[in-house]
PDB file of C-alpha atoms in Angstrom:
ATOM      1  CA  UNK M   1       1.086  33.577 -30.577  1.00 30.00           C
ATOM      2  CA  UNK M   2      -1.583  30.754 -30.420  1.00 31.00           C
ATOM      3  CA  UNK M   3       0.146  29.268 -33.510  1.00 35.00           C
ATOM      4  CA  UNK M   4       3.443  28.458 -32.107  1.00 38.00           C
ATOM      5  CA  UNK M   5       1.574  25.795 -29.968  1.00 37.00           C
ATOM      6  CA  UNK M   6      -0.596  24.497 -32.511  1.00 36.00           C
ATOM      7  CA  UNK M   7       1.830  24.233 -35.526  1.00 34.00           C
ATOM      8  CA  UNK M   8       4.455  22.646 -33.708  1.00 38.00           C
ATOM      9  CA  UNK M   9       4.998  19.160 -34.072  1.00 38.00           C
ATOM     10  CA  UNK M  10       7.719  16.815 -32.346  1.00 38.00           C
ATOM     11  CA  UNK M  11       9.675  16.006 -35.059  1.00 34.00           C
ATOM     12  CA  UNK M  12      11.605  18.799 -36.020  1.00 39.00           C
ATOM     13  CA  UNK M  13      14.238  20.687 -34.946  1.00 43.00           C
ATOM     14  CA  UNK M  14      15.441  21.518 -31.024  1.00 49.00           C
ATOM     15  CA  UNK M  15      14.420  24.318 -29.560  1.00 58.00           C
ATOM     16  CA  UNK M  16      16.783  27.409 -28.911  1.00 54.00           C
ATOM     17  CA  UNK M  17      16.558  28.497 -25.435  1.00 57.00           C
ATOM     18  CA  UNK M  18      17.288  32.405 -26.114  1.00 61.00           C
ATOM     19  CA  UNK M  19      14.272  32.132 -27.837  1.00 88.00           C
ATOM     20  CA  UNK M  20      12.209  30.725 -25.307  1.00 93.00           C
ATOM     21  CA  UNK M  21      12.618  33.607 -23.043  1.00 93.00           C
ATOM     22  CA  UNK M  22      10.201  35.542 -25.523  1.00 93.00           C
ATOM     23  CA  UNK M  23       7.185  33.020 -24.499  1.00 96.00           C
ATOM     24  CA  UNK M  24       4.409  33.535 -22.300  1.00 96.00           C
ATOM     25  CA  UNK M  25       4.251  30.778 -19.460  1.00 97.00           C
ATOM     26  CA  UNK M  26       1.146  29.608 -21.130  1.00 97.00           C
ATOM     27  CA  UNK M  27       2.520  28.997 -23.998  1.00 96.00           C
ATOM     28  CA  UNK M  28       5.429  27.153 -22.401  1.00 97.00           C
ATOM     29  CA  UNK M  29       2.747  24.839 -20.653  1.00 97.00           C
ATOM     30  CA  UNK M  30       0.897  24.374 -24.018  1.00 97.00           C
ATOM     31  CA  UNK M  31       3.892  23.030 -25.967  1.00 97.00           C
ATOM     32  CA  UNK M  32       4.773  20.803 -23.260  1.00 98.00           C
ATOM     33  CA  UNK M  33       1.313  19.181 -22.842  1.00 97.00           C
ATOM     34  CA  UNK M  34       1.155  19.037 -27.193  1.00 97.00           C
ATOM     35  CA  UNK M  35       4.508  17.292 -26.636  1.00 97.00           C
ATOM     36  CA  UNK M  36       3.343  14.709 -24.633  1.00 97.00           C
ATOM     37  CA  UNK M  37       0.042  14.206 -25.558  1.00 96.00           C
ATOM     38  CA  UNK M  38      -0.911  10.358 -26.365  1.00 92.00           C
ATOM     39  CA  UNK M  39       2.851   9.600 -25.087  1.00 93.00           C
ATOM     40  CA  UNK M  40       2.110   7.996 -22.038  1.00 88.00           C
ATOM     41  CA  UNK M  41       2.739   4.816 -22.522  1.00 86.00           C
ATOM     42  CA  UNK M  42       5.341   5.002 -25.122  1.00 91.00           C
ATOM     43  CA  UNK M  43       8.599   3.188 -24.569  1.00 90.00           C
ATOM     44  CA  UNK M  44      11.133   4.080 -21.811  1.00 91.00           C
ATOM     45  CA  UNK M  45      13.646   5.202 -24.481  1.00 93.00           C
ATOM     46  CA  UNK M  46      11.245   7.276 -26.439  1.00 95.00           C
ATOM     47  CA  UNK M  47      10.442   8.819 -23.244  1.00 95.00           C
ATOM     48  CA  UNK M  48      13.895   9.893 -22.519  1.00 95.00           C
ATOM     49  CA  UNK M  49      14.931  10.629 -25.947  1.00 96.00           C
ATOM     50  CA  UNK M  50      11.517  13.160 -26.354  1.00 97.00           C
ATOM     51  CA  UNK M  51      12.872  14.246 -22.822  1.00 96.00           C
ATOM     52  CA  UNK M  52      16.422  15.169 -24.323  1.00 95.00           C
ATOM     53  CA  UNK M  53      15.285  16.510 -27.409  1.00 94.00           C
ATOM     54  CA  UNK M  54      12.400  18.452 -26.681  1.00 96.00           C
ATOM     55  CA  UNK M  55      11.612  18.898 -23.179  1.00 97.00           C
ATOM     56  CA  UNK M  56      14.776  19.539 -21.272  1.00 96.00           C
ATOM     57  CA  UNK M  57      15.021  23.829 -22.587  1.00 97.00           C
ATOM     58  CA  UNK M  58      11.173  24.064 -22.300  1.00 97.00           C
ATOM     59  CA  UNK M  59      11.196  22.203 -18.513  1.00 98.00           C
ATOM     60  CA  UNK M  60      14.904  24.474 -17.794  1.00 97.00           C
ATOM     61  CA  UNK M  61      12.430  28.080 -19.025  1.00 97.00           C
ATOM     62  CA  UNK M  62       9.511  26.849 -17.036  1.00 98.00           C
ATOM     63  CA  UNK M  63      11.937  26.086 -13.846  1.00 97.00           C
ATOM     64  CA  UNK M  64      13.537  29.670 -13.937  1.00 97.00           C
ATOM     65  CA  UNK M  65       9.740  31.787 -13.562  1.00 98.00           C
ATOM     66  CA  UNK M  66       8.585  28.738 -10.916  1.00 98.00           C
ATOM     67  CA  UNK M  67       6.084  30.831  -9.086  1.00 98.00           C
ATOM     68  CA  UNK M  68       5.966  28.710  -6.235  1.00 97.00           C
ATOM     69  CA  UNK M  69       9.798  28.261  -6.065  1.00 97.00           C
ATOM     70  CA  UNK M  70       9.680  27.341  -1.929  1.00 97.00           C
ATOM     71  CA  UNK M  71       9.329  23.989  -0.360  1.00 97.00           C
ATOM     72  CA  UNK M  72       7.462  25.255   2.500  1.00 96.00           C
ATOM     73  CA  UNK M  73       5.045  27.533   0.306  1.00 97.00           C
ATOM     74  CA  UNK M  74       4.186  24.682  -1.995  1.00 97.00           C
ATOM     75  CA  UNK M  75       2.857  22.874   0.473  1.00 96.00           C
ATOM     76  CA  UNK M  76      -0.224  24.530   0.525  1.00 96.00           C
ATOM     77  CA  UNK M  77      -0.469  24.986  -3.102  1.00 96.00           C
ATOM     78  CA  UNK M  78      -0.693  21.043  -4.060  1.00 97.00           C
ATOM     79  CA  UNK M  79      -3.478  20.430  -2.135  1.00 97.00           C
ATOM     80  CA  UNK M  80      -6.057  18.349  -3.745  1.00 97.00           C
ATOM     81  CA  UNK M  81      -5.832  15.726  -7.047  1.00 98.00           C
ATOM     82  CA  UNK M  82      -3.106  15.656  -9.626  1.00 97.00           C
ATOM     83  CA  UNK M  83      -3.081  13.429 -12.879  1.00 95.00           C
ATOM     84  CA  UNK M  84       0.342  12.378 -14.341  1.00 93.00           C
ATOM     85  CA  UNK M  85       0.040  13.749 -17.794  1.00 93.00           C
ATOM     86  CA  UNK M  86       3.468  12.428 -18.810  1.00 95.00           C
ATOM     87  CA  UNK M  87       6.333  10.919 -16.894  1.00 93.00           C
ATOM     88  CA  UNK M  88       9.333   8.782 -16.810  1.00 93.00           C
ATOM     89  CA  UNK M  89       9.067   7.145 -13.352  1.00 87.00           C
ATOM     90  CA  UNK M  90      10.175   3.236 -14.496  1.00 78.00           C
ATOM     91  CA  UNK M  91       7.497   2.170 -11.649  1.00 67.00           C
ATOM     92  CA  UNK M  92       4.714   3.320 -13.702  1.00 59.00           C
ATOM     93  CA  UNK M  93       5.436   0.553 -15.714  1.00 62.00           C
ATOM     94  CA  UNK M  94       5.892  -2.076 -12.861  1.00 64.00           C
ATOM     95  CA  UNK M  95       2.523  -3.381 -13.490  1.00 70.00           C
ATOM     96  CA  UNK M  96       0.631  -3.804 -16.022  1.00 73.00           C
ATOM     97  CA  UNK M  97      -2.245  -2.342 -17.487  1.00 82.00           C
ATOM     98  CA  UNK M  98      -2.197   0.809 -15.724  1.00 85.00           C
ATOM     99  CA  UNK M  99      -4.885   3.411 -16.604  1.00 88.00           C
ATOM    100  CA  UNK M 100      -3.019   6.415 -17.247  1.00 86.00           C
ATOM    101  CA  UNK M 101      -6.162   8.927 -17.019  1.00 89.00           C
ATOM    102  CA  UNK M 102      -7.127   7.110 -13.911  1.00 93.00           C
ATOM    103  CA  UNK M 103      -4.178   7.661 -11.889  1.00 94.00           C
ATOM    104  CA  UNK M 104      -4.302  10.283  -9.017  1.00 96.00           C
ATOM    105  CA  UNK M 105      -1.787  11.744  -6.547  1.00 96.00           C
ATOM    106  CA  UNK M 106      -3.851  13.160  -3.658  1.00 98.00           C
ATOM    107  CA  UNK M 107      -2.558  15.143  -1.006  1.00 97.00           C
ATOM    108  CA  UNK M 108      -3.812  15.957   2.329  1.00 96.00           C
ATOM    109  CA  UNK M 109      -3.567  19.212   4.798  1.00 94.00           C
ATOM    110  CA  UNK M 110      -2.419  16.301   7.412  1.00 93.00           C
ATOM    111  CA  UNK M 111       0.844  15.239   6.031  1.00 94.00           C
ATOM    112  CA  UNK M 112       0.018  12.480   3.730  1.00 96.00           C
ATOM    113  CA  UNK M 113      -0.742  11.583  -0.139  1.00 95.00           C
ATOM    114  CA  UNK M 114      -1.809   9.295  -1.956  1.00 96.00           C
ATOM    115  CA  UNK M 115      -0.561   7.282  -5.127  1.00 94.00           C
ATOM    116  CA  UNK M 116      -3.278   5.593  -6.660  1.00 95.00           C
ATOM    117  CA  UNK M 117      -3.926   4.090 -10.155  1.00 92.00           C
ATOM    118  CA  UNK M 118      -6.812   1.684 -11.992  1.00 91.00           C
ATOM    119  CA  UNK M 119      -5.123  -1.613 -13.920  1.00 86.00           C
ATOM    120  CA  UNK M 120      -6.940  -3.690 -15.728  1.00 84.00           C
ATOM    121  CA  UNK M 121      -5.997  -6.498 -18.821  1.00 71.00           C
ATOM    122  CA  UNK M 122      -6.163  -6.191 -22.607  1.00 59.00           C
ATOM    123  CA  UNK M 123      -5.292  -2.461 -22.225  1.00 52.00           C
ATOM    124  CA  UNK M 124      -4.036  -2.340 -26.488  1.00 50.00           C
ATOM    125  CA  UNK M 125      -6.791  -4.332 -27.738  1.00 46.00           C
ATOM    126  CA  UNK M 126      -7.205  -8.297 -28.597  1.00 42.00           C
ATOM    127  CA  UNK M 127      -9.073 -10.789 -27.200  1.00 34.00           C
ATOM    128  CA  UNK M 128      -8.484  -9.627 -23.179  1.00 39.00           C
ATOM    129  CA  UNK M 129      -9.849  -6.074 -23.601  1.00 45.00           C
ATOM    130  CA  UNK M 130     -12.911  -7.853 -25.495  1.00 42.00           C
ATOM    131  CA  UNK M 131     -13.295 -10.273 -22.094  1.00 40.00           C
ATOM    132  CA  UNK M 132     -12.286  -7.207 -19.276  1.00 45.00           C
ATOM    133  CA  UNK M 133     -16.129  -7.583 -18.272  1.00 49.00           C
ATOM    134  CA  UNK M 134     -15.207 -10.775 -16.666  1.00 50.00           C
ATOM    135  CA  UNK M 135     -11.585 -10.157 -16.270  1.00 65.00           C
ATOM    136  CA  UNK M 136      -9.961  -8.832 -12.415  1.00 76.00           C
ATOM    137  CA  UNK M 137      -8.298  -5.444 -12.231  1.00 83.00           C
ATOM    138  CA  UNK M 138      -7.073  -3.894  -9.522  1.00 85.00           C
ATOM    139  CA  UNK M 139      -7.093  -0.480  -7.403  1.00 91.00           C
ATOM    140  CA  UNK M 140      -3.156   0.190  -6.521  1.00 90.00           C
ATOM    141  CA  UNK M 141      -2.642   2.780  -3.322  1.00 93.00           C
ATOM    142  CA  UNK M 142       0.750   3.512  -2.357  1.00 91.00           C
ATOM    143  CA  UNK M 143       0.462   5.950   0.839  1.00 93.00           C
ATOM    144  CA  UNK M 144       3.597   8.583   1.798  1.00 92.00           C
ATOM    145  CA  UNK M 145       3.877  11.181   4.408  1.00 92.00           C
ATOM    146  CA  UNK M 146       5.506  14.140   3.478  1.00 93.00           C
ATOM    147  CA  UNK M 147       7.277  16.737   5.381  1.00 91.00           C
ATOM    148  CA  UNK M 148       9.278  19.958   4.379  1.00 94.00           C
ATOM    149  CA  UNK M 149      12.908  19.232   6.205  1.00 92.00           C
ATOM    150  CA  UNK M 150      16.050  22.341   5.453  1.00 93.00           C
ATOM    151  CA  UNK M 151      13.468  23.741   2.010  1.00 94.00           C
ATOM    152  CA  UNK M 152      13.384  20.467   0.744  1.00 93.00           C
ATOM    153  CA  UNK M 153      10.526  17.832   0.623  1.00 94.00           C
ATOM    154  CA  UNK M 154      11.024  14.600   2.386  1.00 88.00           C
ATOM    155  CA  UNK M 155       8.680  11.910   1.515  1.00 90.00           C
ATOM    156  CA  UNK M 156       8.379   8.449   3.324  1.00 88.00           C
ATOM    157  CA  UNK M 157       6.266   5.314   2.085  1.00 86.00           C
ATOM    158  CA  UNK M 158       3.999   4.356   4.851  1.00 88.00           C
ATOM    159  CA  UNK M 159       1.543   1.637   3.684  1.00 87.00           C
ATOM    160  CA  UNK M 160       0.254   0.004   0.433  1.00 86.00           C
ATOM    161  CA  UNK M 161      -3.364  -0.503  -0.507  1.00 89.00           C
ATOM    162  CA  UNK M 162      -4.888  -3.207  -3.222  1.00 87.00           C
ATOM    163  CA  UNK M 163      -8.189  -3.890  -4.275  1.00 88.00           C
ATOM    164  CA  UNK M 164      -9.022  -6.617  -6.827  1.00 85.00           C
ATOM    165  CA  UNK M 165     -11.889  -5.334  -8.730  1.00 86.00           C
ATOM    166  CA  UNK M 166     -13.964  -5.850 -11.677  1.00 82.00           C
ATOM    167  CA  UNK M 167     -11.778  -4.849 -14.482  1.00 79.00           C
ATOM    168  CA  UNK M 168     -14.511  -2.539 -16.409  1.00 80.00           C
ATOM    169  CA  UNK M 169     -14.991  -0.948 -13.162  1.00 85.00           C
ATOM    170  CA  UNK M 170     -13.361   2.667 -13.582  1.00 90.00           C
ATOM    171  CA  UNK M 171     -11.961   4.619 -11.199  1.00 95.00           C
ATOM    172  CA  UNK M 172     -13.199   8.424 -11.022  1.00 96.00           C
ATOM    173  CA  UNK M 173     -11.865  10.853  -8.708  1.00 97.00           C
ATOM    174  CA  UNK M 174     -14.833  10.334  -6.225  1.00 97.00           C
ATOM    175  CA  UNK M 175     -14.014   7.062  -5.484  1.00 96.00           C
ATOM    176  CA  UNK M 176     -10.411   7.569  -5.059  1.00 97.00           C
ATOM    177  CA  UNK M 177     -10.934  10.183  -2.840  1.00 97.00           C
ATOM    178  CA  UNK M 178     -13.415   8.045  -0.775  1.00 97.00           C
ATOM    179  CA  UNK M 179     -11.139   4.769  -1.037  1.00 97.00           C
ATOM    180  CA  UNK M 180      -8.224   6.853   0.266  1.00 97.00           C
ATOM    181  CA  UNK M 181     -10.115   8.484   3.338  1.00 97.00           C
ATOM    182  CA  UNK M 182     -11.847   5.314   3.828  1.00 97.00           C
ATOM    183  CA  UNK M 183      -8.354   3.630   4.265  1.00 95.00           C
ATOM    184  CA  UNK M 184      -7.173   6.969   6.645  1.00 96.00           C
ATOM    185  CA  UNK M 185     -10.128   6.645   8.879  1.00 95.00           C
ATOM    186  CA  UNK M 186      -9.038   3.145   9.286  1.00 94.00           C
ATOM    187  CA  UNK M 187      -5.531   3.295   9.984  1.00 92.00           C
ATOM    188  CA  UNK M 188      -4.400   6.790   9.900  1.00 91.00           C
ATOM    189  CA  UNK M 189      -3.257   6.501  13.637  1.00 91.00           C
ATOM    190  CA  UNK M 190      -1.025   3.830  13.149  1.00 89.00           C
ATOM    191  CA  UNK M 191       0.448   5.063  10.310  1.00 89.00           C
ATOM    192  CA  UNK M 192       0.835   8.681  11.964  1.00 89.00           C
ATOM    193  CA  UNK M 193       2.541   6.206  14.498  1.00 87.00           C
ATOM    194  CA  UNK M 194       5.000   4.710  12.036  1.00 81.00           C
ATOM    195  CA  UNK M 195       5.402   8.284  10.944  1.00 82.00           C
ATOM    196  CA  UNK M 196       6.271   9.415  14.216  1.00 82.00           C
ATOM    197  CA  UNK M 197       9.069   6.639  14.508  1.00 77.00           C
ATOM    198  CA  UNK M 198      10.509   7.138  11.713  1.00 66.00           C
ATOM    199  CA  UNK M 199       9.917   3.097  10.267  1.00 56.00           C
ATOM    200  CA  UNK M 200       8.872   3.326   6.828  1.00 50.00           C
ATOM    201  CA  UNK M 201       5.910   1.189   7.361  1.00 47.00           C
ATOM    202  CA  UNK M 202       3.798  -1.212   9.352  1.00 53.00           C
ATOM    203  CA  UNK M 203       5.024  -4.396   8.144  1.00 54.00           C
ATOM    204  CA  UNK M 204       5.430  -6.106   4.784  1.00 55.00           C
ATOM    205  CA  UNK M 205       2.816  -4.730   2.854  1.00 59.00           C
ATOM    206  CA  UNK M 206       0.598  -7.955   1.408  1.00 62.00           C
ATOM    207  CA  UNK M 207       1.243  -8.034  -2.397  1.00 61.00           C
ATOM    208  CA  UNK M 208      -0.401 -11.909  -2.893  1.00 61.00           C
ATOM    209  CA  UNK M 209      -2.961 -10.586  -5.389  1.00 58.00           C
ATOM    210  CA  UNK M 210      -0.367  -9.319  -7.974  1.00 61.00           C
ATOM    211  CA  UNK M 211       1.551 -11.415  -9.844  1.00 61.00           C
ATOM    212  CA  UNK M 212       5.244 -12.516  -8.375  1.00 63.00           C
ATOM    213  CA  UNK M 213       7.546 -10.118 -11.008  1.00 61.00           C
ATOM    214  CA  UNK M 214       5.341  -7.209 -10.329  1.00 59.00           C
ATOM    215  CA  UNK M 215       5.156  -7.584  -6.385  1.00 60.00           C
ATOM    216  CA  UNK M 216       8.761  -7.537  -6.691  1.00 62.00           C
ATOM    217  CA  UNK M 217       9.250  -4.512  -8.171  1.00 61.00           C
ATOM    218  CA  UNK M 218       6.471  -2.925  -6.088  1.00 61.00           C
ATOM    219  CA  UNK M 219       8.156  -4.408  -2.621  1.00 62.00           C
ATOM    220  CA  UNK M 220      11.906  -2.866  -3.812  1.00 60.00           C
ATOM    221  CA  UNK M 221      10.185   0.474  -4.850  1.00 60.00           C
ATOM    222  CA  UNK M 222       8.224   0.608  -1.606  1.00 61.00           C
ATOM    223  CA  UNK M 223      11.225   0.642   0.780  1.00 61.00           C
ATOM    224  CA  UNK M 224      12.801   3.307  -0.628  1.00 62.00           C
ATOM    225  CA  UNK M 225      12.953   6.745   0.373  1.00 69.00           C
ATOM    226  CA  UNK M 226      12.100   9.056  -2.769  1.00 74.00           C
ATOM    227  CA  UNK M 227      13.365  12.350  -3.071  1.00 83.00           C
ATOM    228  CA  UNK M 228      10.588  14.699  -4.973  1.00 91.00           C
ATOM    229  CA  UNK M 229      11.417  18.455  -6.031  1.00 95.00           C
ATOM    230  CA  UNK M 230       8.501  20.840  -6.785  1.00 97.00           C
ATOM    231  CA  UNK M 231      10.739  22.675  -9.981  1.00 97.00           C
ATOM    232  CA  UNK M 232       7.606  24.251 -11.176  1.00 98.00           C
ATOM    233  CA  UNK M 233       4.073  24.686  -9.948  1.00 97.00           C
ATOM    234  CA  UNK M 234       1.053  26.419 -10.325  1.00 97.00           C
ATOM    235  CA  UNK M 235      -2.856  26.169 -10.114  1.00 95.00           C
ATOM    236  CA  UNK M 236      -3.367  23.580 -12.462  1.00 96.00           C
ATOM    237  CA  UNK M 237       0.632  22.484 -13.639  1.00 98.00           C
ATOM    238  CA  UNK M 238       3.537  21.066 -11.853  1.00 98.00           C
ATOM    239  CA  UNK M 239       6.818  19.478 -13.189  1.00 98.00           C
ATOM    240  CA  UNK M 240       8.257  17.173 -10.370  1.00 97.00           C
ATOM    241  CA  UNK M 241      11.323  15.385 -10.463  1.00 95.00           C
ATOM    242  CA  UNK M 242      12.322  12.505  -8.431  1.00 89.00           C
ATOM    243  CA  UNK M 243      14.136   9.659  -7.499  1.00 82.00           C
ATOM    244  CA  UNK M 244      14.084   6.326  -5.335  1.00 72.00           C
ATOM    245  CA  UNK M 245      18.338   6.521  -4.903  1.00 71.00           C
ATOM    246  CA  UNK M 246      21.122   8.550  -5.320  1.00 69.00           C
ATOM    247  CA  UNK M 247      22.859   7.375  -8.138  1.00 73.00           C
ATOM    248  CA  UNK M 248      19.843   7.099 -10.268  1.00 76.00           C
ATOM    249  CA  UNK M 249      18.801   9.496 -12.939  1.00 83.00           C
ATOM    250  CA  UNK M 250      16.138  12.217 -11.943  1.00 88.00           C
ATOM    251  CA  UNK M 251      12.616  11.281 -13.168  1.00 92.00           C
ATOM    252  CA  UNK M 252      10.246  14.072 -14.439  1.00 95.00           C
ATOM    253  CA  UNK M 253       6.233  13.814 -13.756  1.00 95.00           C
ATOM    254  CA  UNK M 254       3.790  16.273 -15.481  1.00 97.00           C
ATOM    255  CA  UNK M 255       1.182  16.461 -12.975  1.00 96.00           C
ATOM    256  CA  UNK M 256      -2.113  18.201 -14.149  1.00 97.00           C
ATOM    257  CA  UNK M 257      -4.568  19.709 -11.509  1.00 97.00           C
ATOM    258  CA  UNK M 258      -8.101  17.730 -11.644  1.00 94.00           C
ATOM    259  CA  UNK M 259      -9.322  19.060  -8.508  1.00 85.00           C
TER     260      UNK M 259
END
């Protein structure tokens, strides 16, 4: 059974859903993690054609035996760190040099998460990733509050965290988790307070130490309201759609449990 996972390789044919039905969940989540595997940072298009072609039956199979198919029962269940193995949020590309493998979504028993990613310069190679030693990077932190409203999850942006650091200075779990309660200890009243209001946040957020085309992006991203649906989780896999608006197209995250 092992071998349908192993042998398969992107390029060939689609995949007939009938057939899926035969597949253990495991194997489901294997051929969706081979699939996507090293595609991170592929193009936008790639992303949505290997989404088309490929994904969609797999992600439609895996959404049908969702284990954890209720909003208010998956709250308890996400608990902890996730890493985006794959996704096609258009953000994640908002600024540059984002460390895939050091990007965490951390959620909290008292209604708030935590978006938080590592960029640094000279990411594909040349003369920048030879000088990151003495380059800056930054620590991005976008903090939401999430709620379960009628079954569904609503999620509100409440405050935005940078921190210019060395750029060969990773970012490990630990230190996420400690720069994120750091930041709660801080200010997790007044942003409970915003919470409580219902304003999205406590003021424009300072974006002066990113560059003007990315603090842009970052400012129109952060006051919208996403919507985010749970279609499949377990102990250590979700696949999350969302969106910032209405009219745009559902974006799919592969979240992977780290802790």
């Amino acid at each position: 059974m092992l071998d349908r996972v192993t042998s398969f390789t992107p390029h060939g044919g689609g995949l007939d859903g009938d057939d899926l039905e035969s597949w253990s969940t495991a194997e489901l989540k294997a051929r969706v993690l081979a699939l996507v595997d090293g595609r991170h940072d592929a193009k936008q298009s790639d992303k949505l054609a290997l989404l088309d072609q490929h994904l969609a039956p797999l992600f439609s199979e895996l959404s049908r035996r969702n284990p954890i198919p209720r909003a208010e029962d998956q709250v308890t269940a996400v608990q902890g760190v996730w890493t985006p193995a794959w996704s096609t949020i258009p953000f994640h590309d908002a600024i540059p040099g984002r460390v895939f493998d050091q990007s965490y979504q951390i959620f909290r028993e008292d209604g708030f998460y935590a978006n938080i990613a590592h960029h640094v310069p000279g990411q594909k190679g040349g003369l920048l990733e030879k000088l990151r030693s003495v380059l800056a990077g930054c620590d991005l932190m976008i903090i939401q509050k999430y709620d379960i409203v009628d079954g569904r999850w609503l999620i509100r942006n409440i405050g935005v965290e940078v921190s210019v650091v060395r750029a060969d200075r990773d970012l490990d779990i630990p230190a996420a988790k400690a720069w994120f309660a750091e930041v709660m200890k801080k200010k997790g009243d007044r942003y409970q307070e915003a919470a409580d209001s219902g304003t999205s946040d406590l003021g424009t957020p300072d974006f002066s130490v990113l560059d003007p085309a990315a603090a842009k992006k970052l400012g129109k991203t952060f006051g919208a309201q996403p919507e985010m649906t749970n279609v499949y989780m377990d102990a250590d896999l979700r696949l999350v759609t969302s969106r910032r608006e209405q009219t745009q197209r559902p974006s799919w995250t592969i979240g992977v449990r780290r802790a």
